[in-house]
mmCIF file of C-alpha atoms in Angstrom:
data_model
loop_
_atom_site.group_PDB
_atom_site.id
_atom_site.type_symbol
_atom_site.label_atom_id
_atom_site.label_comp_id
_atom_site.label_asym_id
_atom_site.label_seq_id
_atom_site.Cartn_x
_atom_site.Cartn_y
_atom_site.Cartn_z
ATOM 1 C CA MET Q 58 9.858 14.314 -15.052
ATOM 2 C CA SER Q 59 10.908 13.967 -18.714
ATOM 3 C CA CYS Q 60 8.262 13.721 -21.445
ATOM 4 C CA GLN Q 61 9.223 10.091 -22.092
ATOM 5 C CA TYR Q 62 8.820 9.023 -18.462
ATOM 6 C CA ARG Q 63 5.714 11.155 -17.954
ATOM 7 C CA THR Q 64 4.097 9.417 -20.938
ATOM 8 C CA LYS Q 65 4.955 6.003 -19.467
ATOM 9 C CA TRP Q 66 3.610 7.129 -16.073
ATOM 10 C CA LEU Q 67 0.332 8.292 -17.595
ATOM 11 C CA ASP Q 68 0.032 5.076 -19.594
ATOM 12 C CA ARG Q 69 0.476 3.004 -16.449
ATOM 13 C CA GLN Q 70 -2.045 5.072 -14.513
ATOM 14 C CA ASN Q 71 -4.546 4.633 -17.344
ATOM 15 C CA ILE Q 72 -3.977 0.868 -17.204
ATOM 16 C CA TYR Q 73 -4.192 0.489 -13.442
ATOM 17 C CA TYR Q 74 -7.056 2.867 -12.800
ATOM 18 C CA ASN Q 75 -9.051 1.284 -15.584
ATOM 19 C CA LYS Q 76 -11.725 -0.842 -13.912
ATOM 20 C CA MET Q 77 -11.045 -3.661 -16.359
ATOM 21 C CA SER Q 78 -7.404 -4.144 -15.275
ATOM 22 C CA ILE Q 79 -6.653 -7.851 -14.897
ATOM 23 C CA ALA Q 80 -4.450 -9.373 -12.207
ATOM 24 C CA VAL Q 81 -3.419 -12.969 -11.587
ATOM 25 C CA VAL Q 82 -2.285 -13.785 -8.045
ATOM 26 C CA THR Q 83 -0.980 -17.210 -7.072
ATOM 27 C CA GLY Q 84 -1.097 -18.499 -3.508
ATOM 28 C CA ALA Q 85 -4.181 -16.354 -2.947
ATOM 29 C CA SER Q 86 -5.842 -18.460 -0.249
ATOM 30 C CA SER Q 87 -3.859 -17.111 2.722
ATOM 31 C CA GLY Q 88 -1.277 -14.638 3.966
ATOM 32 C CA ILE Q 89 0.327 -12.315 1.436
ATOM 33 C CA GLY Q 90 -1.654 -13.674 -1.531
ATOM 34 C CA TYR Q 91 -4.973 -13.269 0.250
ATOM 35 C CA SER Q 92 -4.188 -9.694 1.294
ATOM 36 C CA LEU Q 93 -2.861 -8.816 -2.166
ATOM 37 C CA THR Q 94 -6.060 -10.097 -3.752
ATOM 38 C CA ASP Q 95 -8.081 -7.980 -1.328
ATOM 39 C CA GLU Q 96 -5.989 -4.842 -1.921
ATOM 40 C CA LEU Q 97 -5.870 -5.201 -5.708
ATOM 41 C CA ALA Q 98 -9.647 -5.632 -5.887
ATOM 42 C CA ALA Q 99 -10.032 -2.509 -3.731
ATOM 43 C CA ASN Q 100 -7.898 -0.656 -6.299
ATOM 44 C CA GLY Q 101 -10.056 -1.591 -9.266
ATOM 45 C CA PHE Q 102 -8.467 -4.818 -10.473
ATOM 46 C CA ILE Q 103 -10.320 -7.910 -11.540
ATOM 47 C CA VAL Q 104 -8.316 -10.608 -9.761
ATOM 48 C CA TYR Q 105 -7.964 -14.216 -10.817
ATOM 49 C CA ALA Q 106 -7.182 -15.569 -7.358
ATOM 50 C CA CYS Q 107 -5.278 -18.817 -7.855
ATOM 51 C CA ALA Q 108 -4.760 -21.431 -5.155
ATOM 52 C CA ARG Q 109 -5.084 -25.120 -4.408
ATOM 53 C CA ARG Q 110 -7.784 -24.335 -1.823
ATOM 54 C CA LEU Q 111 -10.559 -21.979 -2.889
ATOM 55 C CA GLU Q 112 -12.727 -21.957 0.247
ATOM 56 C CA PRO Q 113 -10.829 -19.095 1.977
ATOM 57 C CA ILE Q 114 -11.134 -16.935 -1.162
ATOM 58 C CA ASN Q 115 -14.921 -17.038 -0.984
ATOM 59 C CA ASP Q 116 -14.827 -14.379 1.762
ATOM 60 C CA LEU Q 117 -13.131 -12.001 -0.664
ATOM 61 C CA LYS Q 118 -15.587 -12.938 -3.380
ATOM 62 C CA ASP Q 119 -18.450 -12.037 -1.038
ATOM 63 C CA ARG Q 120 -16.745 -8.775 -0.031
ATOM 64 C CA HIS Q 121 -15.839 -7.472 -3.503
ATOM 65 C CA GLY Q 122 -18.323 -9.354 -5.663
ATOM 66 C CA PRO Q 123 -17.887 -12.128 -8.232
ATOM 67 C CA GLU Q 124 -17.135 -9.573 -10.938
ATOM 68 C CA LYS Q 125 -13.946 -8.545 -9.068
ATOM 69 C CA ILE Q 126 -12.756 -11.823 -7.490
ATOM 70 C CA LYS Q 127 -12.526 -14.863 -9.721
ATOM 71 C CA PRO Q 128 -11.191 -17.894 -7.805
ATOM 72 C CA TYR Q 129 -9.296 -20.459 -9.870
ATOM 73 C CA GLN Q 130 -8.090 -23.777 -8.506
ATOM 74 C CA ILE Q 131 -4.571 -24.635 -9.595
ATOM 75 C CA ASP Q 132 -1.447 -26.343 -8.320
ATOM 76 C CA ILE Q 133 1.419 -24.458 -9.957
ATOM 77 C CA SER Q 134 3.778 -27.378 -9.374
ATOM 78 C CA ASN Q 135 1.793 -29.165 -12.118
ATOM 79 C CA ASN Q 136 2.685 -27.656 -15.499
ATOM 80 C CA GLU Q 137 -0.320 -29.236 -17.217
ATOM 81 C CA GLU Q 138 -2.592 -27.244 -14.906
ATOM 82 C CA ILE Q 139 -0.674 -24.072 -15.783
ATOM 83 C CA VAL Q 140 -1.176 -24.704 -19.514
ATOM 84 C CA THR Q 141 -4.889 -25.313 -18.907
ATOM 85 C CA PHE Q 142 -5.081 -22.033 -16.962
ATOM 86 C CA ARG Q 143 -3.405 -20.139 -19.810
ATOM 87 C CA GLN Q 144 -5.900 -21.614 -22.278
ATOM 88 C CA PHE Q 145 -8.732 -20.624 -19.936
ATOM 89 C CA LEU Q 146 -7.511 -17.022 -19.764
ATOM 90 C CA GLU Q 147 -7.080 -16.837 -23.533
ATOM 91 C CA SER Q 148 -10.727 -17.828 -23.988
ATOM 92 C CA GLU Q 149 -11.931 -15.695 -21.056
ATOM 93 C CA LEU Q 150 -10.145 -12.408 -21.801
ATOM 94 C CA GLN Q 151 -11.449 -10.823 -24.980
ATOM 95 C CA ASN Q 152 -8.580 -8.334 -25.259
ATOM 96 C CA GLY Q 153 -5.924 -10.993 -24.531
ATOM 97 C CA LYS Q 154 -4.290 -8.918 -21.789
ATOM 98 C CA VAL Q 155 -3.106 -9.615 -18.245
ATOM 99 C CA ASP Q 156 -1.925 -6.407 -16.572
ATOM 100 C CA LEU Q 157 -0.348 -8.030 -13.526
ATOM 101 C CA LEU Q 158 1.043 -11.472 -12.756
ATOM 102 C CA TYR Q 159 1.921 -11.762 -9.080
ATOM 103 C CA ASN Q 160 3.935 -14.951 -8.480
ATOM 104 C CA ASN Q 161 3.349 -15.424 -4.771
ATOM 105 C CA ALA Q 162 2.672 -19.118 -4.085
ATOM 106 C CA GLY Q 163 5.236 -20.608 -1.728
ATOM 107 C CA GLN Q 164 6.315 -23.860 -0.109
ATOM 108 C CA ALA Q 165 8.062 -23.944 3.269
ATOM 109 C CA CYS Q 166 11.149 -26.089 3.845
ATOM 110 C CA SER Q 167 12.723 -25.570 7.267
ATOM 111 C CA PHE Q 168 14.815 -28.599 8.094
ATOM 112 C CA ALA Q 169 18.439 -29.317 8.780
ATOM 113 C CA THR Q 170 20.007 -29.476 5.335
ATOM 114 C CA LEU Q 171 20.929 -33.163 5.563
ATOM 115 C CA ASP Q 172 17.359 -34.031 6.616
ATOM 116 C CA VAL Q 173 15.863 -32.754 3.363
ATOM 117 C CA THR Q 174 14.703 -35.741 1.327
ATOM 118 C CA ASP Q 175 14.393 -35.838 -2.457
ATOM 119 C CA ARG Q 176 10.634 -35.476 -2.135
ATOM 120 C CA ILE Q 177 10.809 -32.454 0.176
ATOM 121 C CA MET Q 178 13.435 -30.783 -2.028
ATOM 122 C CA GLU Q 179 11.481 -31.431 -5.230
ATOM 123 C CA ASP Q 180 8.229 -30.125 -3.718
ATOM 124 C CA CYS Q 181 9.958 -26.949 -2.580
ATOM 125 C CA PHE Q 182 11.653 -26.245 -5.913
ATOM 126 C CA LYS Q 183 8.549 -27.188 -7.933
ATOM 127 C CA VAL Q 184 6.474 -24.525 -6.190
ATOM 128 C CA ASN Q 185 9.023 -21.812 -5.355
ATOM 129 C CA VAL Q 186 11.006 -21.917 -8.597
ATOM 130 C CA PHE Q 187 9.699 -24.098 -11.424
ATOM 131 C CA GLY Q 188 6.043 -23.169 -10.888
ATOM 132 C CA HIS Q 189 6.779 -19.433 -11.099
ATOM 133 C CA ILE Q 190 9.003 -19.868 -14.139
ATOM 134 C CA ASN Q 191 6.421 -22.009 -15.928
ATOM 135 C CA ILE Q 192 3.428 -19.749 -15.272
ATOM 136 C CA THR Q 193 5.468 -16.682 -16.271
ATOM 137 C CA ARG Q 194 6.383 -18.326 -19.571
ATOM 138 C CA GLU Q 195 2.836 -19.483 -20.289
ATOM 139 C CA LEU Q 196 1.233 -16.101 -19.535
ATOM 140 C CA SER Q 197 4.020 -14.006 -21.078
ATOM 141 C CA LYS Q 198 2.167 -13.114 -24.302
ATOM 142 C CA LEU Q 199 -0.856 -11.909 -22.339
ATOM 143 C CA ILE Q 200 1.383 -9.747 -20.149
ATOM 144 C CA ILE Q 201 3.338 -8.365 -23.113
ATOM 145 C CA ASN Q 202 0.042 -7.492 -24.823
ATOM 146 C CA ALA Q 203 -0.841 -5.371 -21.773
ATOM 147 C CA LYS Q 204 2.670 -3.953 -21.266
ATOM 148 C CA GLY Q 205 2.055 -5.181 -17.767
ATOM 149 C CA THR Q 206 3.958 -6.085 -14.628
ATOM 150 C CA ILE Q 207 5.337 -9.344 -13.247
ATOM 151 C CA VAL Q 208 6.110 -9.585 -9.527
ATOM 152 C CA PHE Q 209 7.861 -12.369 -7.628
ATOM 153 C CA THR Q 210 7.623 -12.813 -3.873
ATOM 154 C CA GLY Q 211 11.273 -13.186 -2.967
ATOM 155 C CA SER Q 212 12.698 -13.373 0.538
ATOM 156 C CA ILE Q 213 15.527 -12.112 2.698
ATOM 157 C CA ALA Q 214 16.328 -15.841 2.965
ATOM 158 C CA GLY Q 215 17.451 -15.520 -0.642
ATOM 159 C CA ILE Q 216 20.201 -13.074 0.306
ATOM 160 C CA VAL Q 217 21.052 -14.468 3.762
ATOM 161 C CA SER Q 218 21.079 -18.249 4.127
ATOM 162 C CA PHE Q 219 19.629 -19.012 7.548
ATOM 163 C CA PRO Q 220 20.404 -22.280 9.372
ATOM 164 C CA PHE Q 221 17.679 -24.922 8.972
ATOM 165 C CA MET Q 222 16.327 -23.010 5.964
ATOM 166 C CA THR Q 223 19.040 -23.674 3.391
ATOM 167 C CA THR Q 224 16.841 -25.427 0.823
ATOM 168 C CA TYR Q 225 14.191 -22.702 1.079
ATOM 169 C CA SER Q 226 16.981 -20.091 0.833
ATOM 170 C CA ALA Q 227 18.277 -21.800 -2.313
ATOM 171 C CA THR Q 228 14.844 -21.593 -3.969
ATOM 172 C CA LYS Q 229 14.523 -17.905 -3.160
ATOM 173 C CA ALA Q 230 18.057 -17.122 -4.343
ATOM 174 C CA ALA Q 231 17.217 -18.902 -7.600
ATOM 175 C CA ILE Q 232 14.022 -16.913 -8.154
ATOM 176 C CA HIS Q 233 15.847 -13.658 -7.331
ATOM 177 C CA GLN Q 234 18.331 -14.284 -10.123
ATOM 178 C CA TYR Q 235 15.591 -15.382 -12.510
ATOM 179 C CA ALA Q 236 13.627 -12.187 -11.808
ATOM 180 C CA ARG Q 237 16.690 -9.979 -12.278
ATOM 181 C CA GLY Q 238 17.546 -11.512 -15.630
ATOM 182 C CA LEU Q 239 13.915 -11.455 -16.764
ATOM 183 C CA HIS Q 240 13.733 -7.775 -15.795
ATOM 184 C CA LEU Q 241 16.341 -6.973 -18.442
ATOM 185 C CA GLU Q 242 14.847 -9.217 -21.123
ATOM 186 C CA MET Q 243 11.325 -7.802 -20.700
ATOM 187 C CA LYS Q 244 12.393 -4.151 -20.708
ATOM 188 C CA PRO Q 245 12.300 -3.845 -24.543
ATOM 189 C CA PHE Q 246 8.682 -5.077 -24.430
ATOM 190 C CA GLU Q 247 7.798 -2.425 -21.809
ATOM 191 C CA VAL Q 248 7.007 -5.108 -19.232
ATOM 192 C CA ARG Q 249 8.175 -4.457 -15.678
ATOM 193 C CA VAL Q 250 9.587 -7.281 -13.562
ATOM 194 C CA ILE Q 251 9.816 -6.714 -9.808
ATOM 195 C CA ASN Q 252 11.615 -8.912 -7.291
ATOM 196 C CA ALA Q 253 9.918 -8.293 -3.920
ATOM 197 C CA ILE Q 254 12.569 -9.256 -1.369
ATOM 198 C CA THR Q 255 10.327 -9.889 1.606
ATOM 199 C CA GLY Q 256 11.165 -9.722 5.284
ATOM 200 C CA GLY Q 257 8.968 -10.707 8.211
ATOM 201 C CA VAL Q 258 5.290 -10.863 7.275
ATOM 202 C CA GLU Q 259 2.476 -12.633 9.113
ATOM 203 C CA THR Q 260 1.706 -15.643 6.901
ATOM 204 C CA ALA Q 261 0.747 -19.303 7.242
ATOM 205 C CA ILE Q 262 3.837 -20.574 5.380
ATOM 206 C CA ALA Q 263 5.776 -21.541 8.526
ATOM 207 C CA GLU Q 264 7.037 -25.126 8.635
ATOM 208 C CA LYS Q 265 4.773 -27.377 10.711
ATOM 209 C CA ARG Q 266 6.503 -30.716 10.122
ATOM 210 C CA PRO Q 267 8.598 -32.041 13.037
ATOM 211 C CA MET Q 268 12.273 -32.886 12.963
ATOM 212 C CA PRO Q 269 12.862 -36.399 11.543
ATOM 213 C CA SER Q 270 13.661 -38.972 14.231
ATOM 214 C CA ASN Q 271 16.941 -39.900 12.513
ATOM 215 C CA SER Q 272 18.193 -36.306 12.307
ATOM 216 C CA LEU Q 273 21.764 -35.516 13.335
ATOM 217 C CA PHE Q 274 20.226 -32.774 15.479
ATOM 218 C CA ASN Q 275 17.821 -35.063 17.356
ATOM 219 C CA PHE Q 276 19.193 -34.400 20.829
ATOM 220 C CA PRO Q 277 18.209 -31.689 23.355
ATOM 221 C CA GLU Q 278 20.565 -28.922 22.186
ATOM 222 C CA GLY Q 279 19.918 -29.753 18.529
ATOM 223 C CA LEU Q 280 16.168 -29.622 19.056
ATOM 224 C CA GLU Q 281 16.563 -26.266 20.779
ATOM 225 C CA ALA Q 282 18.499 -24.923 17.794
ATOM 226 C CA PHE Q 283 15.898 -26.366 15.412
ATOM 227 C CA LYS Q 284 13.098 -24.590 17.283
ATOM 228 C CA ALA Q 285 15.097 -21.343 17.306
ATOM 229 C CA ARG Q 286 14.615 -21.061 13.521
ATOM 230 C CA SER Q 287 10.997 -20.035 14.141
ATOM 231 C CA LYS Q 288 11.595 -17.579 16.965
ATOM 232 C CA LYS Q 289 8.772 -15.139 17.413
ATOM 233 C CA VAL Q 290 9.907 -11.789 16.014
ATOM 234 C CA GLN Q 291 7.871 -8.738 15.185
ATOM 235 C CA LYS Q 292 6.348 -9.119 11.739
ATOM 236 C CA MET Q 293 4.444 -6.811 9.433
ATOM 237 C CA SER Q 294 0.806 -7.671 8.853
ATOM 238 C CA SER Q 295 0.079 -9.143 5.434
ATOM 239 C CA SER Q 296 -2.477 -6.389 4.792
ATOM 240 C CA GLN Q 297 0.098 -3.653 5.432
ATOM 241 C CA TYR Q 298 2.597 -5.447 3.212
ATOM 242 C CA ALA Q 299 -0.018 -5.755 0.447
ATOM 243 C CA LYS Q 300 -0.781 -2.034 0.604
ATOM 244 C CA GLN Q 301 2.915 -1.221 0.209
ATOM 245 C CA MET Q 302 3.353 -3.601 -2.713
ATOM 246 C CA VAL Q 303 0.258 -2.343 -4.553
ATOM 247 C CA LYS Q 304 1.703 1.181 -4.263
ATOM 248 C CA VAL Q 305 4.902 -0.115 -5.882
ATOM 249 C CA ILE Q 306 2.869 -1.729 -8.670
ATOM 250 C CA MET Q 307 0.840 1.421 -9.287
ATOM 251 C CA ASN Q 308 3.978 3.574 -9.340
ATOM 252 C CA SER Q 309 5.695 4.541 -12.596
ATOM 253 C CA ASN Q 310 9.151 3.477 -11.419
ATOM 254 C CA ASP Q 311 10.832 0.379 -12.824
ATOM 255 C CA PRO Q 312 12.789 -1.167 -9.942
ATOM 256 C CA VAL Q 313 14.330 -4.624 -9.951
ATOM 257 C CA ASP Q 314 14.606 -5.370 -6.230
ATOM 258 C CA VAL Q 315 12.073 -3.956 -3.777
ATOM 259 C CA TYR Q 316 12.610 -4.573 -0.045
ATOM 260 C CA LYS Q 317 9.423 -4.815 2.004
ATOM 261 C CA GLY Q 318 8.458 -6.420 5.303
ATOM 262 C CA SER Q 319 10.063 -6.379 8.750
ATOM 263 C CA PHE Q 320 13.887 -6.518 8.776
ATOM 264 C CA ALA Q 321 14.084 -6.491 4.966
ATOM 265 C CA MET Q 322 16.272 -3.389 4.816
ATOM 266 C CA ILE Q 323 18.350 -4.590 7.778
ATOM 267 C CA ALA Q 324 19.009 -7.862 5.956
ATOM 268 C CA ARG Q 325 20.030 -5.913 2.864
ATOM 269 C CA VAL Q 326 22.525 -3.816 4.828
ATOM 270 C CA LEU Q 327 23.926 -6.888 6.597
ATOM 271 C CA ALA Q 328 24.387 -8.722 3.296
ATOM 272 C CA LEU Q 329 26.034 -5.715 1.628
ATOM 273 C CA PHE Q 330 28.314 -4.373 4.345
ATOM 274 C CA VAL Q 331 28.889 -6.987 7.061
ATOM 275 C CA PRO Q 332 31.756 -9.439 6.350
ATOM 276 C CA MET Q 333 30.552 -12.999 5.891
ATOM 277 C CA TRP Q 334 32.546 -14.303 8.860
ATOM 278 C CA VAL Q 335 30.866 -11.742 11.134
ATOM 279 C CA LEU Q 336 27.411 -12.544 9.750
ATOM 280 C CA ASN Q 337 28.027 -16.269 10.165
ATOM 281 C CA LYS Q 338 29.106 -15.743 13.760
ATOM 282 C CA LEU Q 339 25.907 -13.817 14.513
ATOM 283 C CA LEU Q 340 23.701 -16.451 12.868
ATOM 284 C CA TYR Q 341 25.589 -19.253 14.607
ATOM 285 C CA LYS Q 342 24.904 -17.785 18.032
ATOM 286 C CA PHE Q 343 21.386 -16.534 17.279
ATOM 287 C CA ASN Q 344 20.374 -20.016 16.140
ATOM 288 C CA LYS Q 345 22.029 -21.633 19.209
ATOM 289 C CA LEU Q 346 24.417 -23.691 17.136
ATOM 290 C CA ASP Q 347 27.170 -22.773 19.607
ATOM 291 C CA LYS Q 348 25.291 -24.842 22.198
ATOM 292 C CA VAL Q 349 25.043 -27.705 19.708
ATOM 293 C CA GLU Q 350 28.797 -27.548 19.188
ATOM 294 C CA SER Q 351 29.476 -27.550 22.948
ATOM 295 C CA SER Q 352 27.208 -30.548 23.453
ATOM 296 C CA ILE Q 353 28.891 -32.540 20.662
ATOM 297 C CA LYS Q 354 32.339 -31.728 22.050
ATOM 298 C CA GLN Q 355 31.295 -32.785 25.571
ATOM 299 C CA LYS Q 356 29.912 -36.077 24.278
ATOM 300 C CA GLY Q 357 33.094 -36.660 22.317
ATOM 301 C CA ALA Q 358 35.210 -35.994 25.408
ATOM 302 C CA LYS Q 359 33.146 -38.447 27.472
ATOM 303 C CA LYS Q 360 33.529 -41.148 24.791
ATOM 304 C CA SER Q 361 37.299 -40.664 24.718
ATOM 305 C CA LEU Q 362 37.424 -41.124 28.496
#
């Protein structure tokens, strides 16, 4: 290890093993955010656990103590609330430093593309893209002061567009590109930016809303394909994922993309080396769209008769 990189490594260890290290985690009330808050507190961070619902965070507050877990109610889709949060931190933190901003809050959107209304699309982009961009901008000076780290929870859906998840995929692709560009711009300020391209992890983000009654896919084979989007596959526990990501954060390396979670590396290989027509064929069959096509053709043949 060169002297330059060893110095940076030691500096980062001094920051992250300091018991006064400050982390901000959004979407902290469940899943990845909840487990990250737990793991960061266990590694000496004081965590401002941000979420719209604070009740679930109280368990972590009881476990680690109010000096380690500081719940903060915020809806990151509302920029006024983000500005208020920044002002709160500026008055709360005497040294004006945030060592880690973990942009994790997420909004599901698993519908047929043509069923996505303006409202659904806006809600998804406001949380998954605009909210992260706005909070990063507002807290940037505090992070630069600390020479800290910014992490975004990306998704394999941002590199492979899955059927019935195209709007969600678009939000994740957007945040991937934002993180990659920000990584370069923050490098002169010694701030790391990490894009955590996440595979299967046990979370509560799954879409619970039913298919709209007027959907083009509202027939038996279409409904079957729609349900196939949430097939039960083996997923990594959120606590295991959090442990892996905290190791990345504590490490001296400066990666852009980090692949974690079930099937994350497989998705990377598929996206890099499998021709698009082959990948599309696999997704078409896996999501039972071949059955949808057969049904539509049969109905068309009957009408022509």
